[in-house]
PDB file of C-alpha atoms in Angstrom:
ATOM      1  CA  MET H   1     110.146 154.617  39.212  1.00  0.00           C
ATOM      2  CA  ASP H   2     108.920 153.410  41.653  1.00  0.00           C
ATOM      3  CA  ALA H   3     108.112 152.222  44.996  1.00  0.00           C
ATOM      4  CA  ALA H   4     110.848 150.132  44.163  1.00  0.00           C
ATOM      5  CA  ALA H   5     112.834 152.854  42.461  1.00  0.00           C
ATOM      6  CA  ALA H   6     116.600 152.329  43.412  1.00  0.00           C
ATOM      7  CA  GLU H   7     118.498 155.495  44.839  1.00  0.00           C
ATOM      8  CA  PRO H   8     122.710 155.940  44.076  1.00  0.00           C
ATOM      9  CA  ALA H   9     125.216 154.427  46.350  1.00  0.00           C
ATOM     10  CA  GLY H  10     124.920 155.895  49.965  1.00  0.00           C
ATOM     11  CA  GLU H  11     121.028 157.345  49.506  1.00  0.00           C
ATOM     12  CA  TYR H  12     117.844 156.314  51.328  1.00  0.00           C
ATOM     13  CA  VAL H  13     116.712 153.025  50.264  1.00  0.00           C
ATOM     14  CA  PRO H  14     113.166 152.576  49.290  1.00  0.00           C
ATOM     15  CA  TRP H  15     111.234 150.621  51.891  1.00  0.00           C
ATOM     16  CA  SER H  16     114.521 149.430  54.026  1.00  0.00           C
ATOM     17  CA  GLU H  17     113.019 150.054  57.186  1.00  0.00           C
ATOM     18  CA  VAL H  18     110.321 148.340  56.768  1.00  0.00           C
ATOM     19  CA  SER H  19     110.986 143.902  57.793  1.00  0.00           C
ATOM     20  CA  PRO H  20     110.926 141.218  57.109  1.00  0.00           C
ATOM     21  CA  ASP H  21     110.925 140.217  53.356  1.00  0.00           C
ATOM     22  CA  ALA H  22     107.607 139.786  53.602  1.00  0.00           C
ATOM     23  CA  ALA H  23     105.701 142.777  55.044  1.00  0.00           C
ATOM     24  CA  ARG H  24     108.365 145.054  53.084  1.00  0.00           C
ATOM     25  CA  ARG H  25     107.083 143.465  49.649  1.00  0.00           C
ATOM     26  CA  LEU H  26     102.800 144.173  51.309  1.00  0.00           C
ATOM     27  CA  LEU H  27     103.689 147.663  52.123  1.00  0.00           C
ATOM     28  CA  ILE H  28     105.109 147.760  47.975  1.00  0.00           C
ATOM     29  CA  ALA H  29     102.546 146.156  46.574  1.00  0.00           C
ATOM     30  CA  ALA H  30     100.028 147.953  48.433  1.00  0.00           C
ATOM     31  CA  VAL H  31     101.790 151.302  47.336  1.00  0.00           C
ATOM     32  CA  GLU H  32     101.132 150.332  43.575  1.00  0.00           C
ATOM     33  CA  ALA H  33      97.707 150.104  44.583  1.00  0.00           C
ATOM     34  CA  PHE H  34      96.416 152.469  46.386  1.00  0.00           C
ATOM     35  CA  ALA H  35      98.775 154.868  43.936  1.00  0.00           C
ATOM     36  CA  GLU H  36      96.347 152.575  40.432  1.00  0.00           C
ATOM     37  CA  ARG H  37      92.981 152.123  42.317  1.00  0.00           C
ATOM     38  CA  GLY H  38      93.351 155.108  45.573  1.00  0.00           C
ATOM     39  CA  TYR H  39      93.035 153.993  48.933  1.00  0.00           C
ATOM     40  CA  HIS H  40      88.881 153.177  49.044  1.00  0.00           C
ATOM     41  CA  ALA H  41      89.039 151.414  45.320  1.00  0.00           C
ATOM     42  CA  THR H  42      91.649 149.141  47.088  1.00  0.00           C
ATOM     43  CA  THR H  43      91.110 145.285  48.606  1.00  0.00           C
ATOM     44  CA  THR H  44      92.858 143.328  50.790  1.00  0.00           C
ATOM     45  CA  ARG H  45      92.980 140.706  48.642  1.00  0.00           C
ATOM     46  CA  ASP H  46      94.311 143.112  45.687  1.00  0.00           C
ATOM     47  CA  ILE H  47      97.068 143.865  47.622  1.00  0.00           C
ATOM     48  CA  ALA H  48      97.693 140.042  48.648  1.00  0.00           C
ATOM     49  CA  GLY H  49      97.733 139.160  44.943  1.00  0.00           C
ATOM     50  CA  ARG H  50     100.150 141.726  43.881  1.00  0.00           C
ATOM     51  CA  ALA H  51     102.538 140.424  46.380  1.00  0.00           C
ATOM     52  CA  GLY H  52     101.869 137.026  45.486  1.00  0.00           C
ATOM     53  CA  MET H  53     100.470 136.248  48.809  1.00  0.00           C
ATOM     54  CA  SER H  54      97.111 134.672  49.976  1.00  0.00           C
ATOM     55  CA  PRO H  55      94.947 137.538  51.582  1.00  0.00           C
ATOM     56  CA  ALA H  56      95.125 135.632  55.201  1.00  0.00           C
ATOM     57  CA  ALA H  57      99.438 135.916  55.236  1.00  0.00           C
ATOM     58  CA  LEU H  58      98.386 140.159  55.333  1.00  0.00           C
ATOM     59  CA  TYR H  59      96.750 139.799  58.261  1.00  0.00           C
ATOM     60  CA  ILE H  60     100.130 138.683  59.710  1.00  0.00           C
ATOM     61  CA  HIS H  61     101.799 141.558  59.253  1.00  0.00           C
ATOM     62  CA  TYR H  62      98.892 144.570  58.790  1.00  0.00           C
ATOM     63  CA  LYS H  63      95.945 143.892  61.018  1.00  0.00           C
ATOM     64  CA  THR H  64      94.175 146.162  58.626  1.00  0.00           C
ATOM     65  CA  LYS H  65      95.061 148.121  55.001  1.00  0.00           C
ATOM     66  CA  GLU H  66      94.727 151.395  57.127  1.00  0.00           C
ATOM     67  CA  GLU H  67      97.721 150.247  58.903  1.00  0.00           C
ATOM     68  CA  LEU H  68      99.185 149.538  55.792  1.00  0.00           C
ATOM     69  CA  LEU H  69      98.558 153.209  54.485  1.00  0.00           C
ATOM     70  CA  HIS H  70      99.777 154.416  58.165  1.00  0.00           C
ATOM     71  CA  ARG H  71     102.598 152.903  57.622  1.00  0.00           C
ATOM     72  CA  ILE H  72     103.690 154.196  54.228  1.00  0.00           C
ATOM     73  CA  SER H  73     102.304 157.627  55.151  1.00  0.00           C
ATOM     74  CA  ARG H  74     104.158 157.687  58.268  1.00  0.00           C
ATOM     75  CA  ILE H  75     107.879 156.370  56.627  1.00  0.00           C
ATOM     76  CA  GLY H  76     107.054 158.641  53.639  1.00  0.00           C
ATOM     77  CA  HIS H  77     106.823 162.016  55.960  1.00  0.00           C
ATOM     78  CA  ASP H  78     109.862 161.008  58.527  1.00  0.00           C
ATOM     79  CA  LYS H  79     111.392 161.461  54.533  1.00  0.00           C
ATOM     80  CA  ALA H  80     109.819 164.380  53.946  1.00  0.00           C
ATOM     81  CA  LEU H  81     110.592 166.373  56.971  1.00  0.00           C
ATOM     82  CA  GLU H  82     114.420 165.087  56.840  1.00  0.00           C
ATOM     83  CA  ILE H  83     114.969 166.370  54.269  1.00  0.00           C
ATOM     84  CA  LEU H  84     113.777 169.800  54.641  1.00  0.00           C
ATOM     85  CA  THR H  85     115.341 170.360  57.977  1.00  0.00           C
ATOM     86  CA  THR H  86     119.158 168.784  56.643  1.00  0.00           C
ATOM     87  CA  ALA H  87     118.563 171.638  54.557  1.00  0.00           C
ATOM     88  CA  ALA H  88     117.150 174.262  56.739  1.00  0.00           C
ATOM     89  CA  ASP H  89     120.205 173.320  59.298  1.00  0.00           C
ATOM     90  CA  GLY H  90     122.460 172.778  56.379  1.00  0.00           C
ATOM     91  CA  PRO H  91     125.249 175.753  56.229  1.00  0.00           C
ATOM     92  CA  GLY H  92     125.792 178.621  53.998  1.00  0.00           C
ATOM     93  CA  THR H  93     122.605 181.449  52.908  1.00  0.00           C
ATOM     94  CA  ALA H  94     119.417 181.341  53.090  1.00  0.00           C
ATOM     95  CA  ALA H  95     119.568 180.855  49.166  1.00  0.00           C
ATOM     96  CA  LYS H  96     121.473 178.369  49.055  1.00  0.00           C
ATOM     97  CA  ARG H  97     119.993 176.429  52.147  1.00  0.00           C
ATOM     98  CA  LEU H  98     116.460 177.832  50.039  1.00  0.00           C
ATOM     99  CA  ASP H  99     117.803 176.308  47.470  1.00  0.00           C
ATOM    100  CA  ALA H 100     118.898 172.527  48.970  1.00  0.00           C
ATOM    101  CA  ALA H 101     115.774 172.483  50.071  1.00  0.00           C
ATOM    102  CA  VAL H 102     113.606 172.353  46.873  1.00  0.00           C
ATOM    103  CA  ARG H 103     116.055 170.199  44.937  1.00  0.00           C
ATOM    104  CA  SER H 104     115.410 167.360  47.306  1.00  0.00           C
ATOM    105  CA  PHE H 105     112.679 167.483  47.717  1.00  0.00           C
ATOM    106  CA  VAL H 106     111.084 167.670  44.479  1.00  0.00           C
ATOM    107  CA  ARG H 107     113.568 164.853  43.461  1.00  0.00           C
ATOM    108  CA  TRP H 108     112.571 162.530  46.088  1.00  0.00           C
ATOM    109  CA  HIS H 109     108.802 163.268  44.554  1.00  0.00           C
ATOM    110  CA  ALA H 110     109.824 163.060  40.900  1.00  0.00           C
ATOM    111  CA  ALA H 111     112.087 159.659  41.657  1.00  0.00           C
ATOM    112  CA  HIS H 112     109.628 157.898  44.260  1.00  0.00           C
ATOM    113  CA  HIS H 113     106.185 159.814  41.935  1.00  0.00           C
ATOM    114  CA  THR H 114     104.480 156.151  43.089  1.00  0.00           C
ATOM    115  CA  THR H 115     104.868 155.867  46.960  1.00  0.00           C
ATOM    116  CA  ALA H 116     104.919 160.073  46.853  1.00  0.00           C
ATOM    117  CA  ARG H 117     101.323 160.541  45.466  1.00  0.00           C
ATOM    118  CA  VAL H 118     100.002 158.277  48.156  1.00  0.00           C
ATOM    119  CA  VAL H 119     101.513 159.760  51.144  1.00  0.00           C
ATOM    120  CA  GLN H 120     100.324 162.822  50.406  1.00  0.00           C
ATOM    121  CA  TYR H 121      97.381 162.632  48.720  1.00  0.00           C
ATOM    122  CA  GLU H 122      95.627 159.651  50.732  1.00  0.00           C
ATOM    123  CA  LEU H 123      95.870 161.802  54.193  1.00  0.00           C
ATOM    124  CA  ASP H 124      92.414 161.553  54.593  1.00  0.00           C
ATOM    125  CA  ALA H 125      91.963 158.168  54.215  1.00  0.00           C
ATOM    126  CA  LEU H 126      93.908 157.864  58.003  1.00  0.00           C
ATOM    127  CA  GLY H 127      92.161 157.386  60.639  1.00  0.00           C
ATOM    128  CA  PRO H 128      91.943 160.066  63.340  1.00  0.00           C
ATOM    129  CA  GLU H 129      94.871 159.135  65.936  1.00  0.00           C
ATOM    130  CA  HIS H 130      96.882 158.281  62.691  1.00  0.00           C
ATOM    131  CA  ARG H 131      95.821 161.577  60.582  1.00  0.00           C
ATOM    132  CA  ALA H 132      96.741 163.661  63.921  1.00  0.00           C
ATOM    133  CA  GLU H 133     100.222 161.979  63.679  1.00  0.00           C
ATOM    134  CA  ILE H 134     100.904 162.598  59.961  1.00  0.00           C
ATOM    135  CA  VAL H 135      99.684 166.180  60.081  1.00  0.00           C
ATOM    136  CA  ALA H 136     102.028 166.884  62.768  1.00  0.00           C
ATOM    137  CA  LEU H 137     104.950 166.011  61.165  1.00  0.00           C
ATOM    138  CA  ARG H 138     103.718 168.133  57.767  1.00  0.00           C
ATOM    139  CA  ARG H 139     103.585 171.231  60.650  1.00  0.00           C
ATOM    140  CA  GLN H 140     107.292 170.283  61.363  1.00  0.00           C
ATOM    141  CA  SER H 141     107.731 170.555  57.771  1.00  0.00           C
ATOM    142  CA  ASP H 142     105.992 173.658  56.776  1.00  0.00           C
ATOM    143  CA  ALA H 143     108.308 175.013  60.255  1.00  0.00           C
ATOM    144  CA  ALA H 144     111.688 173.886  58.457  1.00  0.00           C
ATOM    145  CA  VAL H 145     110.624 176.239  55.542  1.00  0.00           C
ATOM    146  CA  ARG H 146     108.806 179.333  56.513  1.00  0.00           C
ATOM    147  CA  ARG H 147     112.676 179.052  58.844  1.00  0.00           C
ATOM    148  CA  ILE H 148     114.408 179.257  56.005  1.00  0.00           C
ATOM    149  CA  LEU H 149     112.134 182.081  54.605  1.00  0.00           C
ATOM    150  CA  ALA H 150     112.122 184.021  57.632  1.00  0.00           C
ATOM    151  CA  ASP H 151     116.325 183.828  57.631  1.00  0.00           C
ATOM    152  CA  GLY H 152     116.255 185.020  54.264  1.00  0.00           C
ATOM    153  CA  VAL H 153     114.101 187.884  55.103  1.00  0.00           C
ATOM    154  CA  ALA H 154     115.821 188.623  58.130  1.00  0.00           C
ATOM    155  CA  ALA H 155     118.907 188.599  56.261  1.00  0.00           C
ATOM    156  CA  GLY H 156     117.610 191.055  52.830  1.00  0.00           C
ATOM    157  CA  GLU H 157     117.970 188.068  50.951  1.00  0.00           C
ATOM    158  CA  PHE H 158     114.555 187.417  50.586  1.00  0.00           C
ATOM    159  CA  ASP H 159     111.123 189.434  49.719  1.00  0.00           C
ATOM    160  CA  VAL H 160     108.621 187.580  51.279  1.00  0.00           C
ATOM    161  CA  PRO H 161     105.331 190.146  52.888  1.00  0.00           C
ATOM    162  CA  ASP H 162     103.626 187.027  53.204  1.00  0.00           C
ATOM    163  CA  LEU H 163     105.773 183.358  55.276  1.00  0.00           C
ATOM    164  CA  PRO H 164     102.612 181.639  55.668  1.00  0.00           C
ATOM    165  CA  GLY H 165     101.253 181.958  52.564  1.00  0.00           C
ATOM    166  CA  THR H 166     104.808 182.010  50.579  1.00  0.00           C
ATOM    167  CA  THR H 167     105.540 178.282  52.748  1.00  0.00           C
ATOM    168  CA  LEU H 168     102.053 176.825  51.492  1.00  0.00           C
ATOM    169  CA  ALA H 169     103.390 177.835  48.105  1.00  0.00           C
ATOM    170  CA  VAL H 170     106.492 176.691  48.013  1.00  0.00           C
ATOM    171  CA  LEU H 171     105.214 173.812  49.670  1.00  0.00           C
ATOM    172  CA  SER H 172     102.392 173.055  47.054  1.00  0.00           C
ATOM    173  CA  LEU H 173     104.464 173.360  44.163  1.00  0.00           C
ATOM    174  CA  CYS H 174     107.070 171.285  45.051  1.00  0.00           C
ATOM    175  CA  ILE H 175     104.160 168.185  46.377  1.00  0.00           C
ATOM    176  CA  ASP H 176     102.183 168.472  43.050  1.00  0.00           C
ATOM    177  CA  VAL H 177     105.061 167.093  41.000  1.00  0.00           C
ATOM    178  CA  ALA H 178     104.347 163.611  42.393  1.00  0.00           C
ATOM    179  CA  ARG H 179     100.533 163.848  40.103  1.00  0.00           C
ATOM    180  CA  TRP H 180     102.225 164.538  36.972  1.00  0.00           C
ATOM    181  CA  PHE H 181     105.808 163.347  37.412  1.00  0.00           C
ATOM    182  CA  SER H 182     106.482 160.412  34.123  1.00  0.00           C
ATOM    183  CA  VAL H 183     109.406 158.632  33.640  1.00  0.00           C
ATOM    184  CA  ALA H 184     108.494 158.866  30.727  1.00  0.00           C
ATOM    185  CA  GLY H 185     108.695 162.687  30.007  1.00  0.00           C
ATOM    186  CA  THR H 186     111.885 164.468  28.884  1.00  0.00           C
ATOM    187  CA  ARG H 187     113.184 165.732  32.367  1.00  0.00           C
ATOM    188  CA  ALA H 188     115.225 163.712  35.076  1.00  0.00           C
ATOM    189  CA  PRO H 189     114.359 164.059  38.865  1.00  0.00           C
ATOM    190  CA  ASP H 190     117.553 165.529  38.951  1.00  0.00           C
ATOM    191  CA  GLU H 191     116.172 167.659  36.180  1.00  0.00           C
ATOM    192  CA  VAL H 192     113.027 168.609  37.461  1.00  0.00           C
ATOM    193  CA  GLY H 193     114.800 169.775  41.103  1.00  0.00           C
ATOM    194  CA  ALA H 194     117.341 172.831  39.205  1.00  0.00           C
ATOM    195  CA  LEU H 195     114.213 174.155  37.083  1.00  0.00           C
ATOM    196  CA  TYR H 196     111.660 174.473  41.136  1.00  0.00           C
ATOM    197  CA  ALA H 197     114.843 175.386  42.861  1.00  0.00           C
ATOM    198  CA  ASP H 198     115.045 177.689  39.657  1.00  0.00           C
ATOM    199  CA  LEU H 199     111.288 178.969  39.825  1.00  0.00           C
ATOM    200  CA  VAL H 200     110.493 179.488  43.968  1.00  0.00           C
ATOM    201  CA  LEU H 201     114.205 181.362  44.643  1.00  0.00           C
ATOM    202  CA  ARG H 202     112.156 184.127  41.481  1.00  0.00           C
ATOM    203  CA  MET H 203     109.258 183.698  43.956  1.00  0.00           C
ATOM    204  CA  VAL H 204     111.329 184.508  46.616  1.00  0.00           C
ATOM    205  CA  GLY H 205     113.060 187.674  45.247  1.00  0.00           C
ATOM    206  CA  ALA H 206     116.667 186.110  46.021  1.00  0.00           C
ATOM    207  CA  ARG H 207     119.770 188.224  45.544  1.00  0.00           C
ATOM    208  CA  PRO H 208     123.024 188.180  47.080  1.00  0.00           C
ATOM    209  CA  ALA H 209     122.868 188.105  51.246  1.00  0.00           C
ATOM    210  CA  ALA H 210     123.058 192.377  52.620  1.00  0.00           C
ATOM    211  CA  ALA H 211     127.026 192.856  53.556  1.00  0.00           C
ATOM    212  CA  PRO H 212     127.705 193.404  56.954  1.00  0.00           C
ATOM    213  CA  ARG H 213     127.837 197.149  57.505  1.00  0.00           C
ATOM    214  CA  SER H 214     131.378 198.388  58.908  1.00  0.00           C
ATOM    215  CA  SER H 215     132.022 199.930  62.718  1.00  0.00           C
TER     216      SER H 215
END
């Protein structure tokens, strides 16, 4: 699966936020080119050619190559934040919410590994203003995971002496899936999500929530 991968019914459809169709085609072509060649080695001619359009047509929809990267990065980071905050705000124990967060986050990075590689690893190619905007979104994602971990510690479910460090470790583990995942491998995105959820729960020393004390 890649930038145009299909989702089950009712789930996120990649790049449905982008219109018209020509702009969407160019964005998908850019994702593929950036993932394959890297942002700096990709030209606007490369992107237009992959989309079956002329280089001049690209500038009708995107003023610069960096604007394309920003659009890709913004959509991807908005999706990441949505996944993590939905889990953090969900019902159940901290362990249940952490399991949901990791499963969903890893699944997205595996199912959309081409897109995720660009979203997660081309941050430094953005201009200062766009980079600051994306960094702010990443901090919100970090805060969502840290909140789940803090809730687990407070409830006696997790043993996490270093909340910032553990948050970074959890997110790094999930994000790295985009770097190595291949559809030719032996595990499907759902299976990788389940594996990583189990690993993360072990990492934080998950145990049953403390029973309320009787009065």
